[in-house]
Structure formats: C-alpha cells, structure tokens
PDB file of C-alpha atoms and ligand atoms in Angstrom:
ATOM      1  CA  MET A   6       8.954  -2.090 -10.955  1.00  0.00           C
ATOM      2  CA  LEU A   7       5.364  -3.870 -11.242  1.00  0.00           C
ATOM      3  CA  THR A   8       4.592  -6.552  -8.585  1.00  0.00           C
ATOM      4  CA  MET A   9       1.413  -7.615 -10.061  1.00  0.00           C
ATOM      5  CA  ALA A  10       0.928  -9.432 -13.595  1.00  0.00           C
ATOM      6  CA  ASN A  11      -0.364  -7.645 -16.237  1.00  0.00           C
ATOM      7  CA  LEU A  12      -4.063  -8.078 -16.853  1.00  0.00           C
ATOM      8  CA  THR A  13      -5.216  -8.340 -20.807  1.00  0.00           C
ATOM      9  CA  ILE A  14      -7.829  -5.471 -21.763  1.00  0.00           C
ATOM     10  CA  GLY A  15     -10.693  -8.015 -21.443  1.00  0.00           C
ATOM     11  CA  ASN A  16      -9.683  -9.710 -18.122  1.00  0.00           C
ATOM     12  CA  ALA A  17      -9.287  -6.159 -16.752  1.00  0.00           C
ATOM     13  CA  LYS A  18     -13.235  -4.973 -18.062  1.00  0.00           C
ATOM     14  CA  THR A  19     -14.160  -8.745 -16.743  1.00  0.00           C
ATOM     15  CA  GLU A  20     -12.524  -7.977 -13.048  1.00  0.00           C
ATOM     16  CA  LEU A  21     -13.813  -4.792 -12.942  1.00  0.00           C
ATOM     17  CA  ILE A  22     -17.585  -5.641 -13.943  1.00  0.00           C
ATOM     18  CA  HIS A  23     -17.359  -8.153 -11.401  1.00  0.00           C
ATOM     19  CA  ALA A  24     -16.030  -5.909  -8.900  1.00  0.00           C
ATOM     20  CA  ALA A  25     -18.750  -3.426  -9.765  1.00  0.00           C
ATOM     21  CA  ARG A  26     -21.007  -6.366  -8.683  1.00  0.00           C
ATOM     22  CA  GLN A  27     -19.025  -6.581  -5.081  1.00  0.00           C
ATOM     23  CA  LEU A  28     -19.411  -2.868  -4.702  1.00  0.00           C
ATOM     24  CA  HIS A  29     -23.316  -2.928  -5.292  1.00  0.00           C
ATOM     25  CA  ALA A  30     -24.048  -6.116  -2.970  1.00  0.00           C
ATOM     26  CA  SER A  31     -21.506  -4.455  -0.180  1.00  0.00           C
ATOM     27  CA  GLY A  32     -23.723  -1.052   0.119  1.00  0.00           C
ATOM     28  CA  VAL A  33     -20.628   0.984  -0.712  1.00  0.00           C
ATOM     29  CA  LEU A  34     -22.614   2.831  -3.645  1.00  0.00           C
ATOM     30  CA  PHE A  35     -24.587   5.373  -2.574  1.00  0.00           C
ATOM     31  CA  LYS A  36     -28.269   6.418  -4.069  1.00  0.00           C
ATOM     32  CA  GLY A  37     -26.524   7.525  -7.461  1.00  0.00           C
ATOM     33  CA  GLU A  38     -24.377   4.484  -7.550  1.00  0.00           C
ATOM     34  CA  HIS A  39     -21.679   7.154  -8.544  1.00  0.00           C
ATOM     35  CA  ALA A  40     -18.379   5.530  -8.603  1.00  0.00           C
ATOM     36  CA  ASN A  41     -15.320   5.235 -11.228  1.00  0.00           C
ATOM     37  CA  LEU A  42     -13.211   2.169 -11.277  1.00  0.00           C
ATOM     38  CA  SER A  43      -9.846   1.504 -13.026  1.00  0.00           C
ATOM     39  CA  ALA A  44      -7.597  -1.343 -13.534  1.00  0.00           C
ATOM     40  CA  ARG A  45      -3.651  -1.437 -14.618  1.00  0.00           C
ATOM     41  CA  ILE A  46      -3.207  -3.422 -17.598  1.00  0.00           C
ATOM     42  CA  ASP A  47       0.466  -2.480 -18.444  1.00  0.00           C
ATOM     43  CA  ASP A  48       3.233  -0.269 -17.225  1.00  0.00           C
ATOM     44  CA  ASP A  49       2.029   2.431 -19.414  1.00  0.00           C
ATOM     45  CA  ARG A  50      -2.109   2.287 -19.444  1.00  0.00           C
ATOM     46  CA  VAL A  51      -4.923   1.566 -17.584  1.00  0.00           C
ATOM     47  CA  VAL A  52      -8.908   0.603 -18.564  1.00  0.00           C
ATOM     48  CA  ILE A  53     -11.352   2.884 -16.806  1.00  0.00           C
ATOM     49  CA  THR A  54     -15.092   3.445 -16.588  1.00  0.00           C
ATOM     50  CA  LYS A  55     -16.259   5.990 -18.881  1.00  0.00           C
ATOM     51  CA  GLY A  56     -19.899   6.704 -17.516  1.00  0.00           C
ATOM     52  CA  GLY A  57     -20.397   8.366 -14.088  1.00  0.00           C
ATOM     53  CA  SER A  58     -22.760   5.671 -12.915  1.00  0.00           C
ATOM     54  CA  ILE A  59     -21.682   1.715 -12.551  1.00  0.00           C
ATOM     55  CA  ALA A  60     -25.193   0.556 -11.896  1.00  0.00           C
ATOM     56  CA  THR A  61     -24.680  -1.276 -15.323  1.00  0.00           C
ATOM     57  CA  LEU A  62     -21.606  -1.841 -16.863  1.00  0.00           C
ATOM     58  CA  ASP A  63     -20.711  -4.064 -19.772  1.00  0.00           C
ATOM     59  CA  GLU A  64     -17.529  -4.359 -22.133  1.00  0.00           C
ATOM     60  CA  ASP A  65     -18.307  -0.788 -23.967  1.00  0.00           C
ATOM     61  CA  SER A  66     -18.243   0.925 -20.719  1.00  0.00           C
ATOM     62  CA  PHE A  67     -14.638   1.300 -20.732  1.00  0.00           C
ATOM     63  CA  VAL A  68     -11.746   3.310 -22.084  1.00  0.00           C
ATOM     64  CA  VAL A  69      -8.234   2.858 -22.193  1.00  0.00           C
ATOM     65  CA  VAL A  70      -6.156   5.875 -20.842  1.00  0.00           C
ATOM     66  CA  THR A  71      -2.313   6.238 -21.115  1.00  0.00           C
ATOM     67  CA  LEU A  72      -0.546   6.786 -17.425  1.00  0.00           C
ATOM     68  CA  GLN A  73      -0.120  10.198 -18.461  1.00  0.00           C
ATOM     69  CA  GLY A  74      -4.099  10.393 -19.075  1.00  0.00           C
ATOM     70  CA  GLU A  75      -4.121  10.583 -22.754  1.00  0.00           C
ATOM     71  CA  PRO A  76      -7.520   8.407 -23.991  1.00  0.00           C
ATOM     72  CA  GLU A  77      -7.339   5.798 -26.637  1.00  0.00           C
ATOM     73  CA  GLY A  78     -10.882   6.562 -27.781  1.00  0.00           C
ATOM     74  CA  ASP A  79     -13.977   8.464 -26.985  1.00  0.00           C
ATOM     75  CA  ILE A  80     -14.301   9.686 -23.542  1.00  0.00           C
ATOM     76  CA  ASP A  81     -17.007  11.689 -22.092  1.00  0.00           C
ATOM     77  CA  SER A  82     -16.124  14.977 -20.556  1.00  0.00           C
ATOM     78  CA  VAL A  83     -17.220  13.762 -16.912  1.00  0.00           C
ATOM     79  CA  THR A  84     -14.946  10.862 -17.175  1.00  0.00           C
ATOM     80  CA  ALA A  85     -12.170  13.290 -18.369  1.00  0.00           C
ATOM     81  CA  GLU A  86     -12.241  15.438 -15.391  1.00  0.00           C
ATOM     82  CA  ILE A  87     -11.354  12.366 -12.976  1.00  0.00           C
ATOM     83  CA  VAL A  88      -8.457  10.460 -15.047  1.00  0.00           C
ATOM     84  CA  GLN A  89      -5.574  12.082 -13.566  1.00  0.00           C
ATOM     85  CA  MET A  90      -7.081  11.281 -10.165  1.00  0.00           C
ATOM     86  CA  HIS A  91      -6.715   7.616 -11.100  1.00  0.00           C
ATOM     87  CA  THR A  92      -3.414   7.832 -13.343  1.00  0.00           C
ATOM     88  CA  ALA A  93      -1.606  10.047 -11.304  1.00  0.00           C
ATOM     89  CA  VAL A  94      -1.880   7.509  -8.298  1.00  0.00           C
ATOM     90  CA  TYR A  95      -0.849   4.557 -10.818  1.00  0.00           C
ATOM     91  CA  ARG A  96       2.268   6.800 -11.615  1.00  0.00           C
ATOM     92  CA  ALA A  97       3.091   7.539  -7.778  1.00  0.00           C
ATOM     93  CA  ARG A  98       2.928   3.858  -6.553  1.00  0.00           C
ATOM     94  CA  ALA A  99       3.899   1.077  -8.933  1.00  0.00           C
ATOM     95  CA  THR A 100       2.155  -1.492  -6.790  1.00  0.00           C
ATOM     96  CA  VAL A 101      -1.225  -0.176  -7.653  1.00  0.00           C
ATOM     97  CA  GLY A 102      -2.937  -2.344  -9.878  1.00  0.00           C
ATOM     98  CA  SER A 103      -6.679  -1.297  -9.376  1.00  0.00           C
ATOM     99  CA  ILE A 104      -8.320   2.031  -8.015  1.00  0.00           C
ATOM    100  CA  MET A 105     -11.983   2.904  -7.241  1.00  0.00           C
ATOM    101  CA  HIS A 106     -13.313   6.313  -6.140  1.00  0.00           C
ATOM    102  CA  VAL A 107     -17.222   5.853  -4.721  1.00  0.00           C
ATOM    103  CA  HIS A 108     -19.526   7.619  -2.296  1.00  0.00           C
ATOM    104  CA  ALA A 109     -19.451   5.077   0.179  1.00  0.00           C
ATOM    105  CA  PRO A 110     -22.499   6.278   2.937  1.00  0.00           C
ATOM    106  CA  HIS A 111     -20.603   6.008   5.866  1.00  0.00           C
ATOM    107  CA  ALA A 112     -16.951   6.916   5.168  1.00  0.00           C
ATOM    108  CA  THR A 113     -18.207   9.712   2.916  1.00  0.00           C
ATOM    109  CA  ALA A 114     -20.041  10.922   6.186  1.00  0.00           C
ATOM    110  CA  PHE A 115     -16.635  11.619   7.562  1.00  0.00           C
ATOM    111  CA  ALA A 116     -15.266  12.878   4.555  1.00  0.00           C
ATOM    112  CA  VAL A 117     -17.875  15.832   4.693  1.00  0.00           C
ATOM    113  CA  ALA A 118     -16.934  16.348   8.405  1.00  0.00           C
ATOM    114  CA  ASN A 119     -13.248  16.598   7.586  1.00  0.00           C
ATOM    115  CA  GLN A 120     -12.758  14.036   9.333  1.00  0.00           C
ATOM    116  CA  ALA A 121     -10.180  10.917   9.561  1.00  0.00           C
ATOM    117  CA  ILE A 122     -11.770   7.314   9.974  1.00  0.00           C
ATOM    118  CA  PRO A 123      -9.756   6.249  12.731  1.00  0.00           C
ATOM    119  CA  ILE A 124      -8.387   2.591  12.957  1.00  0.00           C
ATOM    120  CA  ALA A 125     -10.512   1.203  15.588  1.00  0.00           C
ATOM    121  CA  TYR A 126     -11.855  -1.946  13.500  1.00  0.00           C
ATOM    122  CA  GLU A 127      -9.431  -4.910  13.604  1.00  0.00           C
ATOM    123  CA  PRO A 128     -10.483  -6.297   9.914  1.00  0.00           C
ATOM    124  CA  LEU A 129      -8.851  -2.807   8.309  1.00  0.00           C
ATOM    125  CA  VAL A 130      -5.572  -3.347  10.059  1.00  0.00           C
ATOM    126  CA  ARG A 131      -5.587  -6.528   8.035  1.00  0.00           C
ATOM    127  CA  PHE A 132      -5.319  -4.508   4.865  1.00  0.00           C
ATOM    128  CA  GLY A 133      -2.003  -2.510   6.518  1.00  0.00           C
ATOM    129  CA  PHE A 134      -3.434   0.314   7.849  1.00  0.00           C
ATOM    130  CA  THR A 135      -1.766   1.544  11.054  1.00  0.00           C
ATOM    131  CA  GLU A 136      -2.975   5.109  11.047  1.00  0.00           C
ATOM    132  CA  ALA A 137      -5.996   7.125  10.587  1.00  0.00           C
ATOM    133  CA  ILE A 138      -7.455   7.419   7.080  1.00  0.00           C
ATOM    134  CA  PRO A 139      -6.646  11.232   6.251  1.00  0.00           C
ATOM    135  CA  VAL A 140      -8.449  13.474   4.262  1.00  0.00           C
ATOM    136  CA  VAL A 141      -7.719  15.091   1.592  1.00  0.00           C
ATOM    137  CA  PRO A 142      -8.196  18.846   1.456  1.00  0.00           C
ATOM    138  CA  TRP A 143     -10.933  19.990  -0.735  1.00  0.00           C
ATOM    139  CA  ALA A 144     -10.629  21.313  -4.322  1.00  0.00           C
ATOM    140  CA  PRO A 145     -13.010  20.367  -7.501  1.00  0.00           C
ATOM    141  CA  ARG A 146     -12.882  16.533  -8.320  1.00  0.00           C
ATOM    142  CA  GLY A 147      -9.933  15.825 -10.439  1.00  0.00           C
ATOM    143  CA  SER A 148      -8.322  19.151 -10.757  1.00  0.00           C
ATOM    144  CA  GLU A 149      -4.776  19.795 -10.204  1.00  0.00           C
ATOM    145  CA  ALA A 150      -5.191  21.074  -6.713  1.00  0.00           C
ATOM    146  CA  SER A 151      -7.241  18.027  -5.712  1.00  0.00           C
ATOM    147  CA  VAL A 152      -4.779  15.234  -7.563  1.00  0.00           C
ATOM    148  CA  GLY A 153      -1.812  17.043  -6.162  1.00  0.00           C
ATOM    149  CA  GLY A 154      -3.300  16.748  -2.544  1.00  0.00           C
ATOM    150  CA  ILE A 155      -3.776  12.851  -3.274  1.00  0.00           C
ATOM    151  CA  VAL A 156      -0.629  12.295  -4.230  1.00  0.00           C
ATOM    152  CA  ARG A 157       1.465  13.548  -1.434  1.00  0.00           C
ATOM    153  CA  ILE A 158      -0.430  11.905   0.983  1.00  0.00           C
ATOM    154  CA  VAL A 159       0.172   8.497  -1.432  1.00  0.00           C
ATOM    155  CA  GLU A 160       3.771   9.358  -1.564  1.00  0.00           C
ATOM    156  CA  GLU A 161       4.181  10.696   1.848  1.00  0.00           C
ATOM    157  CA  HIS A 162       2.271   7.369   3.851  1.00  0.00           C
ATOM    158  CA  PRO A 163       3.756   4.188   1.734  1.00  0.00           C
ATOM    159  CA  GLY A 164       1.332   1.871   3.629  1.00  0.00           C
ATOM    160  CA  LEU A 165      -1.783   3.452   3.231  1.00  0.00           C
ATOM    161  CA  SER A 166      -4.452   2.202   0.870  1.00  0.00           C
ATOM    162  CA  ALA A 167      -7.244   4.906   0.409  1.00  0.00           C
ATOM    163  CA  VAL A 168      -7.831   8.373   1.292  1.00  0.00           C
ATOM    164  CA  LEU A 169     -11.056  10.458   1.971  1.00  0.00           C
ATOM    165  CA  LEU A 170     -11.537  13.407  -0.499  1.00  0.00           C
ATOM    166  CA  ALA A 171     -13.058  16.451   1.779  1.00  0.00           C
ATOM    167  CA  ASN A 172     -16.540  17.009   0.997  1.00  0.00           C
ATOM    168  CA  HIS A 173     -16.650  14.442  -1.759  1.00  0.00           C
ATOM    169  CA  GLY A 174     -16.175  10.570  -1.380  1.00  0.00           C
ATOM    170  CA  VAL A 175     -13.348   8.018  -1.273  1.00  0.00           C
ATOM    171  CA  LEU A 176     -10.388   6.564  -3.300  1.00  0.00           C
ATOM    172  CA  ALA A 177      -8.977   3.388  -2.331  1.00  0.00           C
ATOM    173  CA  PHE A 178      -6.307   1.581  -4.391  1.00  0.00           C
ATOM    174  CA  THR A 179      -4.964  -1.667  -4.076  1.00  0.00           C
ATOM    175  CA  SER A 180      -3.343  -4.269  -5.792  1.00  0.00           C
ATOM    176  CA  SER A 181      -6.481  -5.813  -7.873  1.00  0.00           C
ATOM    177  CA  PRO A 182     -10.067  -4.798  -8.676  1.00  0.00           C
ATOM    178  CA  VAL A 183     -11.266  -7.774  -6.025  1.00  0.00           C
ATOM    179  CA  GLN A 184      -8.989  -6.286  -3.130  1.00  0.00           C
ATOM    180  CA  THR A 185     -10.001  -2.673  -3.946  1.00  0.00           C
ATOM    181  CA  ALA A 186     -13.767  -3.607  -3.598  1.00  0.00           C
ATOM    182  CA  ARG A 187     -13.175  -5.732  -0.817  1.00  0.00           C
ATOM    183  CA  LEU A 188     -11.101  -2.641   0.859  1.00  0.00           C
ATOM    184  CA  LEU A 189     -13.789  -0.316   0.291  1.00  0.00           C
ATOM    185  CA  ALA A 190     -16.453  -2.507   1.828  1.00  0.00           C
ATOM    186  CA  THR A 191     -14.444  -2.904   5.266  1.00  0.00           C
ATOM    187  CA  LEU A 192     -13.496   0.594   5.502  1.00  0.00           C
ATOM    188  CA  ASP A 193     -17.388   1.582   5.076  1.00  0.00           C
ATOM    189  CA  GLU A 194     -17.955  -1.200   7.621  1.00  0.00           C
ATOM    190  CA  ALA A 195     -15.496   0.480   9.850  1.00  0.00           C
ATOM    191  CA  ALA A 196     -16.978   4.139   9.310  1.00  0.00           C
ATOM    192  CA  GLU A 197     -20.382   2.847  10.158  1.00  0.00           C
ATOM    193  CA  LEU A 198     -19.042   1.108  13.377  1.00  0.00           C
ATOM    194  CA  VAL A 199     -17.416   4.265  14.369  1.00  0.00           C
ATOM    195  CA  LEU A 200     -20.238   6.288  14.236  1.00  0.00           C
ATOM    196  CA  HIS A 201     -22.072   3.505  16.305  1.00  0.00           C
ATOM    197  CA  ALA A 202     -19.421   3.374  18.611  1.00  0.00           C
ATOM    198  CA  ARG A 203     -19.761   7.190  18.832  1.00  0.00           C
ATOM    199  CA  LEU A 204     -23.438   6.795  20.681  1.00  0.00           C
ATOM    200  CA  LEU A 205     -21.941   4.253  23.031  1.00  0.00           C
ATOM    201  CA  GLY A 206     -19.347   6.539  24.549  1.00  0.00           C
ATOM    202  CA  GLY A 207     -16.804   6.445  21.629  1.00  0.00           C
ATOM    203  CA  GLU A 208     -14.492   4.138  20.009  1.00  0.00           C
ATOM    204  CA  LYS A 209     -11.353   2.526  21.667  1.00  0.00           C
ATOM    205  CA  ALA A 210      -7.913   2.790  20.369  1.00  0.00           C
ATOM    206  CA  LEU A 211      -6.393  -0.722  19.681  1.00  0.00           C
ATOM    207  CA  PRO A 212      -3.396  -1.294  21.824  1.00  0.00           C
ATOM    208  CA  GLU A 213       0.144   0.290  20.106  1.00  0.00           C
ATOM    209  CA  GLN A 214       1.207  -3.405  19.324  1.00  0.00           C
ATOM    210  CA  ALA A 215      -1.875  -4.104  17.844  1.00  0.00           C
ATOM    211  CA  PHE A 216      -0.620  -3.307  14.251  1.00  0.00           C
ATOM    212  CA  GLU A 217       2.756  -5.705  14.907  1.00  0.00           C
ATOM    213  CA  GLN A 218       0.774  -8.378  16.660  1.00  0.00           C
ATOM    214  CA  VAL A 219      -1.967  -8.749  13.719  1.00  0.00           C
ATOM    215  CA  LYS A 220       0.994  -8.539  10.923  1.00  0.00           C
ATOM    216  CA  HIS A 221       2.596 -11.280  12.959  1.00  0.00           C
ATOM    217  CA  HIS A 222      -0.013 -13.395  13.382  1.00  0.00           C
ATOM    218  CA  MET A 223      -0.942 -13.275   9.545  1.00  0.00           C
ATOM    219  CA  GLU A 224       2.612 -14.359   8.709  1.00  0.00           C
ATOM    220  CA  GLN A 225       2.430 -17.447  10.641  1.00  0.00           C
ATOM    221  CA  PHE A 226      -0.219 -18.453   8.474  1.00  0.00           C
ATOM    222  CA  GLY A 227       0.904 -17.197   5.631  1.00  0.00           C
ATOM    223  CA  SER A 228      -1.573 -14.765   4.694  1.00  0.00           C
ATOM    224  CA  LYS A 229      -0.948 -11.475   2.969  1.00  0.00           C
ATOM    225  CA  VAL A 230      -1.412  -8.198   3.726  1.00  0.00           C
ATOM    226  CA  MET A 231      -5.006  -7.966   1.653  1.00  0.00           C
ATOM    227  CA  ALA A 232      -3.887  -4.590  -0.010  1.00  0.00           C
TER     228      ALA A 232
HETATM  229 ZN1   ZN B 495     -17.399  11.317  -6.782  1.00  0.00          ZN
END
C-alpha cells in the first residue's frame, strides 16, 4: 500500500530537477556529476533520469519506466543497466517515493574501503537510522547480483534508507526527492566527520538509548522521521 501521494509526471520531473540542484549545492556529486535519480508517479511507474550525468537536467532528461523495469520511451544503454537498481527497491518497499544514486565523495570513500558508515552523528539519527549504513557486496552496477544484494538488505532492515555499494557509491531511498537529497547531504557530512574524527582518536558511539531519546524528542514537537 502506498503511503505517499502520487506525483504527476510533470511534478515528479520538477521535483527531481530541484533535487539535482540541491545535490549539486551540497557537494554530494563527485567530479563527474554522475548520478541517477528517480521518483514514483503511481503504483506501477516511476520517472528516472536517462543520462549518466545530472549536471544539466530539463524535462527531456527523463524516461518513464514500469516497476518491472520496462521503459515507456527511448532509453540509453547506460541507464538501462541501472533501471532495476531503482525499480527493485520500489517493489521491495512500498513507502519509497524517490531513489538517488550518487558517488558522494566521503560516503563513497567508505564504499571503496568496504566499510559501513557508523551512526555517530546525531542528524543521521533523525532520518531513522539505528545501525551503521551497510555495504552491499560488489557486483557490476545494476547486475542481478548487485540488485539482489541491495534488495536483501532493504528487506532485512526496514528502518534503513541508504546503502553503500561496495567499490562504487551510495544508494538512498526515502519518501520524496527533497528528502532523499537531504539524506544524501547528511550522510556525506556524517562520513566526512567520521573521517576527521579518526584523526582525533576516532568517533565515539552514541549512547545506546540515544535512538529512542531522539525519536521521543522529535515526537514531542510533532516532527516526523525525515526519511
Ligand atoms: Zn554509479
């Protein structure tokens, strides 16, 4: 069952173009500005960027694909390779409204090292994370093995809204384009801060009760988990 309002195709494109600007401004696009972004438009379809770079997006930069991964228009081979990386996550989790894949520089350093990002930075807790952001074992991008690894983790960890792709990058999935872009910025901040903290003797774990306390504090003010 969907819990978010459906977007029209036009609104989905507008929100993704806006989110691409957020990604650019927050520094989570690496030098090649490589990324792929998608948003769910109804129970059966999503829109997804059809090029490898999101440096300049306009309304012709997208294609509609079904949740089974069938494109409703022309799609280049580089995009065709990664369609299942998006659609399989939409199929696995009905509350996901937008998925983004980027090579955020600090988070990707953890992916290249095959190391999970620990949750030592409170802003990440506000996105509902209670455990380290795990690494999906390496397999070629978008391949059945890679997508299978992503889906396994998504299904086993219902509160998790991002994974690292070993030796490659990051995949984040929340309710909307604006939230997914915000999560990616926070996640890359967290990765950068952990790397800095390791020069200072290492990050320190949050107290065990921190996750419940943050949730409770947010609820008191009517704030929702940001994912
Ligand atoms: Zn990539």
